Short mmCIF file of C-alpha atoms in Angstrom, two decimals:
data_model
loop_
_atom_site.label_atom_id
_atom_site.label_comp_id
_atom_site.label_asym_id
_atom_site.label_seq_id
_atom_site.Cartn_x
_atom_site.Cartn_y
_atom_site.Cartn_z
CA MET A 424 -22.43 326.67 -0.27
CA SER A 425 -26.26 326.73 -0.58
CA ALA A 426 -28.36 323.62 0.00
CA GLY A 427 -29.28 323.62 -3.68
CA ALA A 428 -25.64 323.15 -4.73
CA TRP A 429 -25.27 319.95 -2.80
CA THR A 430 -25.74 317.11 -5.20
CA PHE A 431 -26.08 313.37 -4.54
CA SER A 432 -22.65 312.63 -5.96
CA LEU A 433 -20.99 315.25 -3.69
CA VAL A 434 -22.51 313.75 -0.58
CA ASN A 435 -21.34 310.28 -1.79
CA VAL A 436 -17.87 311.60 -2.25
CA ILE A 437 -17.78 312.69 1.44
CA PHE A 438 -19.13 309.37 2.86
CA LEU A 439 -16.94 307.29 0.48
CA GLY A 440 -14.02 309.34 1.71
CA ALA A 441 -14.73 308.38 5.24
CA ALA A 442 -14.89 304.72 4.34
CA GLY A 443 -11.72 305.02 2.27
CA THR A 444 -9.91 306.57 5.25
CA ALA A 445 -10.89 303.53 7.41
CA TRP A 446 -9.51 301.22 4.72
CA ALA A 447 -6.21 303.11 4.54
CA VAL A 448 -5.86 302.92 8.37
CA ALA A 449 -6.59 299.17 8.30
CA ALA A 450 -4.16 298.61 5.38
CA LEU A 451 -1.39 300.42 7.27
CA THR A 452 -1.88 299.03 10.78
CA CYS A 453 -2.69 295.38 9.85
CA ARG A 454 0.05 294.95 7.17
CA GLY A 455 2.66 293.85 9.62
CA ARG A 456 0.51 290.95 10.85
CA GLY A 457 -0.24 289.69 7.40
CA GLN A 458 -4.01 290.60 7.95
CA ALA A 459 -4.36 293.56 5.63
CA PRO A 460 -7.79 293.97 3.98
CA SER A 461 -7.83 292.23 0.57
CA TRP A 462 -8.96 294.47 -2.35
CA LYS A 463 -9.58 291.35 -4.43
CA ALA A 464 -12.08 290.03 -1.89
CA ALA A 465 -13.70 293.50 -1.62
CA ALA A 466 -13.99 293.72 -5.42
CA ALA A 467 -15.60 290.30 -5.60
CA ALA A 468 -18.02 291.27 -2.82
CA PHE A 469 -18.79 294.52 -4.65
CA ALA A 470 -19.49 292.74 -7.96
CA VAL A 471 -22.19 290.65 -6.24
CA LEU A 472 -23.57 293.46 -4.12
CA ALA A 473 -23.74 295.80 -7.18
CA LEU A 474 -25.66 293.21 -9.14
CA LEU A 475 -28.08 292.75 -6.19
CA THR A 476 -28.44 296.54 -5.90
CA ALA A 477 -29.22 296.85 -9.63
CA VAL A 478 -32.05 294.31 -9.30
CA PHE A 479 -33.49 295.35 -5.99
CA ASP A 480 -33.12 299.11 -6.39
CA ASN A 481 -35.26 298.89 -9.48
CA LEU A 482 -37.76 296.64 -7.70
CA MET A 483 -37.89 299.02 -4.72
CA ILE A 484 -38.33 302.15 -6.84
CA SER A 485 -40.96 300.41 -8.95
CA ALA A 486 -42.79 299.37 -5.75
CA GLY A 487 -42.81 303.00 -4.74
CA LEU A 488 -40.75 302.65 -1.52
CA PHE A 489 -38.80 305.81 -2.22
CA ASP A 490 -38.09 308.39 -4.89
CA TYR A 491 -35.46 310.99 -5.92
CA ASP A 492 -35.04 314.63 -6.74
CA THR A 493 -33.92 314.27 -10.36
CA SER A 494 -32.33 317.72 -10.49
CA LYS A 495 -29.67 316.68 -8.00
CA ARG A 496 -28.44 313.65 -9.86
CA LEU A 497 -25.88 313.06 -12.59
CA GLY A 498 -28.66 311.57 -14.66
CA LEU A 499 -26.92 308.23 -15.26
CA VAL A 500 -29.42 305.43 -14.58
CA LEU A 501 -29.54 301.64 -14.80
CA TYR A 502 -33.18 301.38 -15.99
CA ARG A 503 -34.68 303.33 -12.98
CA ALA A 504 -31.84 303.09 -10.39
CA PRO A 505 -29.63 306.19 -10.29
CA ILE A 506 -25.88 305.53 -10.58
CA GLU A 507 -25.39 307.38 -7.24
CA ASP A 508 -27.15 304.57 -5.31
CA PHE A 509 -24.23 302.34 -5.98
CA GLY A 510 -22.28 304.49 -3.54
CA TYR A 511 -23.95 302.62 -0.63
CA PRO A 512 -22.74 299.10 -1.60
CA LEU A 513 -19.35 300.50 -2.47
CA ALA A 514 -18.93 302.16 0.87
CA ALA A 515 -20.12 298.94 2.52
CA VAL A 516 -17.42 296.74 0.93
CA VAL A 517 -14.77 299.34 1.84
CA LEU A 518 -15.72 300.35 5.38
CA LEU A 519 -16.90 297.03 6.81
CA PRO A 520 -13.93 294.85 5.74
CA ALA A 521 -11.52 297.63 7.05
CA LEU A 522 -13.20 297.53 10.47
CA TRP A 523 -13.39 293.72 10.42
CA HIS A 524 -9.59 293.50 9.96
CA LEU A 525 -8.86 296.12 12.56
CA LEU A 526 -10.98 294.15 15.07
CA GLN A 527 -9.46 290.84 14.00
CA GLY A 528 -6.07 292.30 14.95
CA ARG A 529 -7.53 292.97 18.39
CA THR A 530 -8.86 289.38 18.62
CA GLN A 531 -5.41 288.02 17.62
CA ARG A 532 -3.67 290.12 20.26
CA ARG A 533 -6.13 288.83 22.83
CA ALA A 534 -5.50 285.25 21.82
CA ALA A 535 -1.79 285.82 22.04
CA THR A 536 -2.08 287.20 25.61
CA GLY A 537 -4.28 284.30 26.63
CA GLU A 538 -7.56 286.28 26.86
CA ARG A 539 -10.72 284.53 25.91
CA ALA A 540 -12.47 285.16 22.63
CA THR A 541 -14.83 288.11 22.53
CA GLY A 542 -17.65 285.83 21.29
CA SER A 543 -17.80 283.68 24.39
CA ARG A 544 -17.29 286.73 26.67
CA LEU A 545 -20.24 288.46 25.13
CA TRP A 546 -22.26 285.26 25.37
CA GLN A 547 -21.59 285.23 29.13
CA VAL A 548 -22.90 288.74 29.40
CA VAL A 549 -26.03 287.86 27.37
CA LEU A 550 -26.60 284.89 29.74
CA ALA A 551 -26.21 287.30 32.71
CA SER A 552 -29.31 289.12 31.39
CA ARG A 553 -31.45 285.93 32.00
CA PRO A 554 -32.94 285.22 28.57
CA LEU A 555 -35.64 283.05 30.19
CA SER A 556 -37.02 286.20 31.90
CA TRP A 557 -36.83 288.68 28.95
CA VAL A 558 -40.48 288.27 28.14
CA ASN A 559 -41.55 289.07 31.81
CA THR A 560 -40.75 292.75 31.34
CA ALA A 561 -41.41 293.18 27.66
CA PHE A 562 -44.90 291.66 27.81
CA PRO A 563 -46.35 294.00 30.56
CA PHE A 564 -45.10 297.09 28.65
CA ALA A 565 -46.35 295.88 25.23
CA ALA A 566 -49.74 294.81 26.59
CA ALA A 567 -50.35 298.09 28.53
CA TYR A 568 -49.21 300.22 25.60
CA LEU A 569 -51.11 298.29 22.89
CA PHE A 570 -54.37 298.16 25.00
CA THR A 571 -54.29 301.97 25.28
CA THR A 572 -53.39 302.96 21.72
CA ARG A 573 -54.84 299.93 19.97
CA GLU A 574 -52.31 300.33 17.14
CA VAL A 575 -48.70 299.39 16.43
CA ASP A 576 -46.35 302.38 16.31
CA ALA A 577 -42.66 303.08 16.57
CA ARG A 578 -42.80 303.77 20.28
CA LEU A 579 -44.38 300.37 20.89
CA LEU A 580 -41.65 298.63 18.89
CA VAL A 581 -38.69 300.57 20.41
CA GLY A 582 -40.21 300.32 23.92
CA THR A 583 -40.79 296.59 23.66
CA ALA A 584 -37.24 296.02 22.31
CA PHE A 585 -35.96 298.09 25.22
CA PHE A 586 -37.87 296.10 27.93
CA LEU A 587 -36.99 292.82 26.17
CA ILE A 588 -33.17 292.96 26.38
CA PRO A 589 -31.40 296.21 27.38
CA TYR A 590 -33.58 296.72 30.49
CA ASN A 591 -32.82 293.12 31.66
CA LEU A 592 -29.22 293.57 30.91
CA LEU A 593 -29.19 296.60 33.22
CA MET A 594 -31.17 294.89 35.91
CA TYR A 595 -29.43 291.46 36.11
CA GLY A 596 -26.00 292.74 34.95
CA VAL A 597 -25.75 295.14 37.86
CA ASN A 598 -27.22 292.48 40.16
CA ASP A 599 -24.83 289.75 39.17
CA VAL A 600 -21.73 291.96 39.51
CA PHE A 601 -22.61 293.23 43.00
CA ASP A 602 -24.00 289.84 44.21
CA TYR A 603 -20.81 288.00 43.17
CA GLU A 604 -19.85 287.04 46.80
CA SER A 605 -23.28 285.52 47.70
CA ASP A 606 -23.78 283.94 44.27
CA ARG A 607 -20.46 282.19 44.60
CA ARG A 608 -21.84 280.34 47.63
CA ASN A 609 -25.04 279.48 45.84
CA PRO A 610 -25.13 276.14 44.08
CA ARG A 611 -28.02 277.04 41.74
CA LYS A 612 -26.14 279.86 40.00
CA GLY A 613 -24.54 279.11 36.60
CA GLY A 614 -27.49 278.16 34.49
CA ALA A 615 -30.96 279.36 33.51
CA GLU A 616 -31.37 281.03 36.87
CA GLY A 617 -28.39 283.37 36.25
CA ALA A 618 -24.75 282.98 35.26
CA LEU A 619 -22.09 283.12 37.94
CA LEU A 620 -20.17 285.91 36.37
CA ASP A 621 -16.38 285.44 36.08
CA LYS A 622 -14.59 288.32 37.94
CA GLY A 623 -12.80 289.22 34.67
CA LEU A 624 -16.23 289.94 33.09
CA HIS A 625 -17.48 292.36 35.66
CA ARG A 626 -16.21 295.52 33.94
CA LEU A 627 -17.49 294.39 30.48
CA THR A 628 -20.85 293.57 32.01
CA LEU A 629 -21.20 296.93 33.70
CA VAL A 630 -20.19 298.73 30.55
CA CYS A 631 -22.71 296.85 28.42
CA ALA A 632 -25.39 297.25 31.19
CA ILE A 633 -25.15 301.01 30.87
CA VAL A 634 -24.17 301.56 27.22
CA VAL A 635 -26.78 299.27 25.56
CA PRO A 636 -29.94 300.82 27.25
CA LEU A 637 -28.73 304.40 26.88
CA PRO A 638 -29.79 305.04 23.25
CA PHE A 639 -33.21 303.44 23.93
CA VAL A 640 -33.72 305.58 27.00
CA ILE A 641 -32.71 308.83 25.16
CA TRP A 642 -35.04 307.94 22.25
CA LEU A 643 -38.04 307.15 24.60
CA VAL A 644 -37.49 310.28 26.65
CA ALA A 645 -37.22 312.45 23.50
CA LEU A 646 -40.39 311.12 21.90
CA GLY A 647 -42.56 310.71 25.00
CA SER A 648 -44.29 313.05 27.42
CA LEU A 649 -42.72 314.60 30.48
CA ARG A 650 -45.01 312.36 32.70
CA ALA A 651 -43.74 309.30 30.87
CA ALA A 652 -40.13 310.39 31.34
CA LEU A 653 -40.69 310.73 35.06
CA VAL A 654 -42.14 307.25 35.32
CA LEU A 655 -39.28 305.79 33.31
CA LEU A 656 -36.85 307.60 35.65
CA VAL A 657 -38.51 305.97 38.75
CA VAL A 658 -38.51 302.54 37.09
CA LEU A 659 -34.83 302.82 36.15
CA PHE A 660 -33.99 304.02 39.64
CA ALA A 661 -35.71 300.95 41.19
CA VAL A 662 -33.73 298.71 38.80
CA VAL A 663 -30.36 300.12 39.86
CA ALA A 664 -31.18 300.69 43.54
CA TYR A 665 -32.13 296.99 43.99
CA SER A 666 -28.48 295.82 43.89
CA ALA A 667 -26.21 298.86 43.50
CA PRO A 668 -23.77 299.42 46.36
CA ARG A 669 -24.91 301.55 49.36
CA LEU A 670 -28.64 301.52 48.16
CA ARG A 671 -28.92 297.73 48.14
CA PHE A 672 -32.72 297.64 48.35
CA LYS A 673 -32.53 293.82 47.98
CA GLU A 674 -30.96 293.63 51.42
CA ARG A 675 -33.71 295.57 53.14
CA PRO A 676 -36.50 293.13 53.92
CA VAL A 677 -39.96 293.92 52.49
CA LEU A 678 -38.42 296.75 50.50
CA ASP A 679 -36.72 294.02 48.51
CA SER A 680 -40.00 292.41 47.56
CA ALA A 681 -41.59 295.76 46.73
CA THR A 682 -38.67 296.91 44.59
CA SER A 683 -38.50 293.58 42.76
CA SER A 684 -42.20 293.83 41.99
CA THR A 685 -41.69 297.40 40.68
CA HIS A 686 -39.29 295.86 38.09
CA PHE A 687 -42.24 294.15 36.45
CA VAL A 688 -45.15 296.45 37.24
CA GLY A 689 -43.06 299.52 36.29
CA PRO A 690 -42.92 298.59 32.56
CA ALA A 691 -46.74 298.14 32.57
CA LEU A 692 -47.28 301.56 34.26
CA TYR A 693 -44.86 303.08 31.82
CA GLY A 694 -46.74 301.53 28.95
CA PHE A 695 -50.01 303.09 30.05
CA VAL A 696 -48.44 306.58 30.68
CA LEU A 697 -46.39 306.57 27.46
CA ALA A 698 -49.57 305.72 25.49
CA GLY A 699 -51.33 308.69 27.19
CA ALA A 700 -53.87 306.63 29.11
CA GLN A 701 -56.15 308.39 31.61
CA LEU A 702 -55.40 306.37 34.69
CA GLY A 703 -58.56 305.32 36.50
CA PRO A 704 -59.73 302.86 39.18
CA ALA A 705 -59.51 299.85 36.79
CA HIS A 706 -55.88 300.66 36.07
CA ALA A 707 -55.15 300.91 39.78
CA LEU A 708 -56.77 297.56 40.58
CA ILE A 709 -55.00 295.77 37.74
CA LEU A 710 -51.55 297.33 38.59
CA GLY A 711 -52.21 296.70 42.30
CA ALA A 712 -52.92 293.01 41.67
CA PHE A 713 -49.94 292.68 39.47
CA PHE A 714 -47.84 294.40 42.24
CA CYS A 715 -49.08 291.94 44.94
CA TRP A 716 -48.26 289.03 42.58
CA GLY A 717 -44.80 290.39 42.00
CA MET A 718 -44.06 290.81 45.76
CA ALA A 719 -45.33 287.25 46.42
CA SER A 720 -43.21 285.86 43.66
CA GLN A 721 -40.03 287.59 44.90
CA ALA A 722 -40.67 286.47 48.45
CA PHE A 723 -41.24 282.84 47.44
CA GLY A 724 -38.12 282.99 45.31
CA ALA A 725 -36.06 284.20 48.25
CA VAL A 726 -37.13 281.17 50.45
CA GLN A 727 -34.78 278.78 48.65
CA ASP A 728 -31.79 281.11 49.29
CA VAL A 729 -32.30 281.50 53.05
CA THR A 730 -29.20 279.41 53.95
CA ALA A 731 -26.95 280.80 51.24
CA ASP A 732 -28.02 284.42 51.99
CA ARG A 733 -27.42 284.00 55.71
CA ALA A 734 -23.97 282.46 55.09
CA GLY A 735 -23.20 285.46 52.81
CA GLY A 736 -24.42 287.88 55.37
CA LEU A 737 -27.28 289.09 53.22
CA ALA A 738 -30.62 290.06 54.56
CA SER A 739 -33.84 289.34 52.59
CA VAL A 740 -37.55 289.11 53.32
CA ALA A 741 -37.02 285.36 53.94
CA THR A 742 -33.97 285.55 56.21
CA VAL A 743 -35.86 287.92 58.46
CA PHE A 744 -39.32 286.25 58.55
CA GLY A 745 -37.99 282.69 58.19
CA ALA A 746 -38.84 280.22 55.40
CA ALA A 747 -42.27 279.04 56.47
CA ARG A 748 -43.65 282.53 57.40
CA THR A 749 -42.34 283.92 54.09
CA VAL A 750 -44.15 281.20 52.13
CA ARG A 751 -47.38 282.06 54.10
CA LEU A 752 -46.78 285.78 53.37
CA ALA A 753 -46.48 284.94 49.70
CA LEU A 754 -49.74 282.91 49.79
CA THR A 755 -51.50 285.89 51.39
CA LEU A 756 -50.22 288.31 48.76
CA TRP A 757 -51.33 286.01 45.92
CA THR A 758 -54.79 285.87 47.59
CA LEU A 759 -54.85 289.65 47.76
CA ALA A 760 -53.99 289.82 44.11
CA ALA A 761 -56.98 287.56 43.29
CA VAL A 762 -59.33 289.75 45.48
CA LEU A 763 -58.17 292.93 43.65
CA LEU A 764 -58.84 291.22 40.33
CA LEU A 765 -62.29 290.20 41.40
CA LEU A 766 -63.12 293.87 41.82
CA THR A 767 -62.09 294.86 38.22
CA PRO A 768 -64.71 295.27 35.46
CA TRP A 769 -65.73 292.21 33.49
CA PRO A 770 -63.92 290.07 32.25
CA GLY A 771 -61.10 291.06 34.64
CA PRO A 772 -62.41 288.79 37.53
CA VAL A 773 -61.70 285.73 35.29
CA ALA A 774 -57.98 286.53 35.71
CA ALA A 775 -58.22 285.83 39.43
CA VAL A 776 -58.12 282.11 38.50
CA LEU A 777 -54.56 282.70 37.30
CA VAL A 778 -53.12 282.98 40.84
CA VAL A 779 -54.31 279.46 41.73
CA PRO A 780 -51.38 277.59 40.02
CA TYR A 781 -48.92 279.72 42.00
CA MET A 782 -50.65 279.10 45.31
CA ALA A 783 -50.77 275.37 44.55
CA LEU A 784 -47.01 275.33 43.87
CA ALA A 785 -46.14 277.25 47.09
CA TRP A 786 -48.64 275.45 49.30
CA PRO A 787 -46.45 272.34 50.15
CA TYR A 788 -43.75 274.65 51.59
CA ARG A 789 -45.95 276.53 54.01
CA THR A 790 -44.36 274.61 56.92
CA VAL A 791 -40.80 274.16 55.50
CA SER A 792 -38.00 274.68 58.05
CA ASP A 793 -35.16 277.15 57.49
CA GLU A 794 -32.69 274.20 57.31
CA HIS A 795 -34.71 272.57 54.55
CA SER A 796 -35.64 275.73 52.74
CA GLU A 797 -33.45 274.75 49.75
CA GLN A 798 -36.15 272.25 48.94
CA ALA A 799 -38.31 275.14 47.78
CA ASN A 800 -36.03 275.29 44.75
CA ALA A 801 -38.15 272.48 43.22
CA GLY A 802 -41.20 274.72 43.68
CA TRP A 803 -39.36 277.65 42.18
CA ARG A 804 -38.36 275.72 39.09
CA ARG A 805 -41.98 274.78 38.55
CA PHE A 806 -42.87 278.38 39.12
CA LEU A 807 -40.55 279.48 36.16
CA GLY A 808 -42.40 276.93 33.97
CA ALA A 809 -45.89 277.88 35.30
CA ASN A 810 -45.12 281.55 34.36
CA TYR A 811 -45.16 280.57 30.66
CA ALA A 812 -48.42 278.60 30.90
CA VAL A 813 -50.11 281.42 32.92
CA GLY A 814 -48.68 283.97 30.53
CA ALA A 815 -50.21 282.11 27.58
CA ALA A 816 -53.61 281.92 29.39
CA LEU A 817 -53.41 285.57 30.24
CA THR A 818 -52.68 286.39 26.57
CA GLN A 819 -55.77 284.42 25.48
CA LEU A 820 -57.80 286.46 28.00
CA LEU A 821 -56.37 289.71 26.67
CA ILE A 822 -57.18 288.74 23.09
CA GLY A 823 -60.69 287.95 24.14
CA LEU A 824 -60.98 291.32 26.01
CA TRP A 825 -59.56 293.06 22.88
CA GLN A 826 -62.22 291.54 20.65
CA LEU A 827 -64.95 292.34 23.16
CA ASN A 828 -64.07 296.01 23.05
CA ALA A 829 -63.47 296.20 19.28
CA MET B 997 -50.60 298.96 7.29
CA SER B 998 -48.58 296.31 5.49
CA TYR B 999 -45.71 294.17 6.62
CA THR B 1000 -44.65 292.89 3.22
CA TYR B 1001 -41.43 294.85 2.88
CA LEU B 1002 -40.37 294.33 6.48
CA ALA B 1003 -41.05 290.58 6.23
CA ALA B 1004 -39.02 290.38 2.96
CA LEU B 1005 -36.10 292.15 4.68
CA THR B 1006 -36.25 289.82 7.75
CA VAL B 1007 -36.32 286.67 5.60
CA SER B 1008 -33.25 287.98 3.67
CA ILE B 1009 -31.39 288.66 6.83
CA LEU B 1010 -32.23 285.20 8.22
CA GLY B 1011 -31.07 283.66 4.89
CA MET B 1012 -27.75 285.60 5.12
CA GLY B 1013 -27.50 284.24 8.70
CA LEU B 1014 -27.88 280.66 7.47
CA ILE B 1015 -24.99 281.15 5.01
CA ASP B 1016 -22.93 282.78 7.79
CA HIS B 1017 -23.71 279.83 10.15
CA ARG B 1018 -22.88 277.14 7.55
CA TRP B 1019 -19.41 278.53 6.77
CA ARG B 1020 -18.74 280.37 10.05
CA LEU B 1021 -17.85 283.62 8.28
CA ALA B 1022 -18.78 286.60 10.37
CA LEU B 1023 -21.24 286.58 13.31
CA PHE B 1024 -20.59 282.83 13.81
CA ARG B 1025 -16.85 283.29 13.79
CA ASP B 1026 -16.28 286.35 15.95
CA ALA B 1027 -19.61 287.59 17.29
CA GLY B 1028 -18.06 290.62 19.13
CA ALA B 1029 -16.20 291.97 16.13
CA ALA B 1030 -19.15 291.31 13.75
CA PHE B 1031 -21.58 293.18 16.05
CA ILE B 1032 -19.25 296.22 16.12
CA VAL B 1033 -18.76 296.20 12.34
CA LEU B 1034 -22.46 295.92 11.63
CA ALA B 1035 -23.38 298.62 14.17
CA ALA B 1036 -20.80 301.00 12.60
CA GLY B 1037 -22.11 300.19 9.06
CA VAL B 1038 -25.77 300.90 10.06
CA ALA B 1039 -24.72 304.07 11.89
CA LEU B 1040 -22.80 305.41 8.88
CA PHE B 1041 -25.66 304.60 6.43
CA LEU B 1042 -28.25 306.15 8.76
CA GLY B 1043 -26.09 309.33 8.82
CA TRP B 1044 -25.90 309.19 5.02
CA ASP B 1045 -29.65 308.81 4.70
CA HIS B 1046 -30.16 311.69 7.16
CA VAL B 1047 -28.01 314.02 5.10
CA GLY B 1048 -29.71 312.86 1.93
CA LEU B 1049 -33.17 313.52 3.33
CA ARG B 1050 -32.25 316.85 4.80
CA LEU B 1051 -30.81 318.02 1.44
CA GLY B 1052 -33.85 316.61 -0.40
CA LEU B 1053 -31.76 314.27 -2.59
CA PHE B 1054 -34.38 311.48 -2.14
CA PHE B 1055 -37.53 311.08 -0.19
CA ARG B 1056 -39.85 308.42 1.21
CA ALA B 1057 -42.82 307.54 -0.94
CA ASP B 1058 -45.93 306.16 0.72
CA GLY B 1059 -45.94 302.82 -1.03
CA PRO B 1060 -48.49 300.13 -0.24
CA TYR B 1061 -45.92 297.70 1.09
CA MET B 1062 -44.68 299.63 4.13
CA THR B 1063 -45.86 299.70 7.74
CA GLY B 1064 -45.82 303.48 7.80
CA LEU B 1065 -44.00 303.46 11.12
CA GLN B 1066 -41.20 306.06 11.31
CA LEU B 1067 -38.05 306.16 13.50
CA ALA B 1068 -37.66 309.84 12.79
CA PRO B 1069 -39.44 312.18 10.35
CA ASP B 1070 -39.25 310.60 6.85
CA LEU B 1071 -37.12 307.72 8.14
CA PRO B 1072 -39.21 304.54 8.04
CA VAL B 1073 -38.47 301.69 10.45
CA GLU B 1074 -37.85 299.47 7.40
CA GLU B 1075 -34.85 301.59 6.34
CA SER B 1076 -32.81 300.65 9.41
CA VAL B 1077 -33.56 296.97 8.73
CA PHE B 1078 -32.59 297.42 5.04
CA LEU B 1079 -29.37 298.94 6.13
CA LEU B 1080 -28.59 296.07 8.45
CA LEU B 1081 -29.25 293.69 5.53
CA LEU B 1082 -26.90 295.66 3.26
CA SER B 1083 -24.15 295.74 5.94
CA TYR B 1084 -24.58 292.04 6.80
CA SER B 1085 -24.56 291.02 3.13
CA ALA B 1086 -21.36 293.10 2.52
CA LEU B 1087 -19.56 291.53 5.51
CA VAL B 1088 -20.66 287.92 4.63
CA LEU B 1089 -19.75 288.46 0.86
CA TYR B 1090 -16.35 289.86 1.83
CA THR B 1091 -15.39 287.23 4.41
CA GLY B 1092 -16.72 284.54 2.03
CA ALA B 1093 -14.64 285.92 -0.88
CA LEU B 1094 -11.62 286.08 1.45
CA ARG B 1095 -12.15 282.35 2.31
CA LEU B 1096 -12.36 281.40 -1.37
CA LEU B 1097 -9.27 283.37 -2.28
CA SER B 1098 -7.23 281.88 0.57
CA GLY B 1099 -8.50 278.42 -0.29
CA ARG B 1100 -7.18 278.87 -3.80
CA VAL B 1101 -3.78 279.94 -2.43
CA ARG B 1102 -3.59 276.82 -0.28
CA HIS B 1103 -4.51 274.77 -3.34
CA HIS B 1104 -1.59 276.20 -5.28
CA GLU B 1105 0.82 275.51 -2.44
CA ARG B 1106 -0.28 271.90 -2.32
CA ALA B 1107 0.16 271.60 -6.10
CA VAL B 1108 3.73 272.83 -5.81
#
C-alpha cells in the first residue's frame, strides 16, 4: 500500500483497534472480581470529552496551531474540526479505563496479600530522591546552558527536567539502597535529609532509579554532540560510582569529597558543553570555584556522621582526618573558592562574598571533638537553609550579569 | 516566542488536578496506577501523532501562540502537554462517571 492510500480514518481504525483490544482484555480478566470496565461510565466520559473536543478543536484550528491535508479525510466536519479528530477522545475513554481496571485488580491483589498501596510506596521512592536538593543539580545545568545559548530551547527544558528529578533519583536512590546498614544506625535519616528506605522498597527504588532517567539520557545523547555525550557519561559514572558496591567512592577519603562535588559541578560543565560553549579561563575559574565549594560542603556534611560512620565501618574524609581538621579543611576550600572567584572577570568577584555565610556557619565547629561531632548537625541544617538564600542571591547576580551583557 | 498555549494547557491540567484532589478519583486515589495509565495514554497518542505526521495527514502550523520549541521534527513541546491533558481528562471523567453511577446504585439499594 502506498503512503497516499493511507487515510486518516484508516490510521484511526488501527489505533482504536489497539485500544479496543485492551478493553476486551480488561473486560475478560476483571469480570470475575466484579471490577470490569463500565461502558456506561466510558460513554458518559466520551460525551463530555467529545463536546470539549468539538469546542477546542475549532478554537485550536482557528488559532492556527495545526492544519490538515484535506485530501486524506472523509470530509465530514463539525464547523472546522474533521470528524476523524474524535478518534483521539474515543480511544482515550476506551484505553485508559481498561488499563485503570487492569491495574486496580493488581492493587486489590496487593491489598489482599497485605502489601502496601503503590501510592505510598512510590512516595517513599520520591522522598528517597531528596526533593529539597532537586534544585541543586537542575540550577547549575540550566544556568550554564542558558548563559551560553541565551535562549530557551527543547534541550534546555529536557535537560533541566532530567537534572531536577531523574538524576537525583539515580544518585540518592542508589545511595540509600547501598547505605542501608549505616543509615539504619543514623538518627537523622528518615526526613528531609533522606528517607530510611524500607528493605522491601530496595528493588523498586533501583528499578525506578535506572528506568526513569533512561529515556532522558537517550534523548540528550541523540540530540547533543559527541563531546556532550562523553561529559554526560563521566557525570553519570561519578553518580553511580559514589555508592555502588565495589567502587564505593564515598568510602575513599578525599575521593568522596571530589566525587560528591562532581555531582553538582558536572551538570554545569555538561550545560556549557551541550550548549556548545568554547571553554576558556573564565569557565575554568568559575567551575573550579564551584568544585572547591562542593568539596568543602561534602566534607562539612560528613563531620556530623563521624560517630555513625565509624560504628558502621565506613570511611569518609571526616573519619580519617577527624572532625576538627575536616571542618578546617572545609574552611580552607571555601576560602580557595573565594580566591578563584576574585580572579574572574567583573562582576564575578562579587560572587566571592557568597562563601562568607558558609564559613560563618562552619566556624564554630573548627575545634569540635570527634565525640561531639554530631553537634555539627545544627550547622548542617542551617547550611541547607543558607543554600536557598545564597542561591537566590546568586540568581540576582546572574540576572544582573545577563542584563550587563545584553 | 509565546507561552500562551502552553500556559493555557498547564492551567487546564492543574484544574483537572483540583477536581481529582477534591473527589480522590485518579492520581489522588492510586498514584502508581494513575501514573502508568497516563504514561501509556501519552505514549499511544504520541505514536498516533507520529504516524499521522509521517503520512502527512496533518501538520503543525506556525501559529502566534506557540513557543516554537520542538521535541522532534514537527512535534511541538505543547503537543505532549496537550496529550497529557487529554489523557488526564479522560481518566478523571471516567472515574468520576463511575463514582456517580455506583452512587446511584447504592441509592436504589437504600430505597429498597
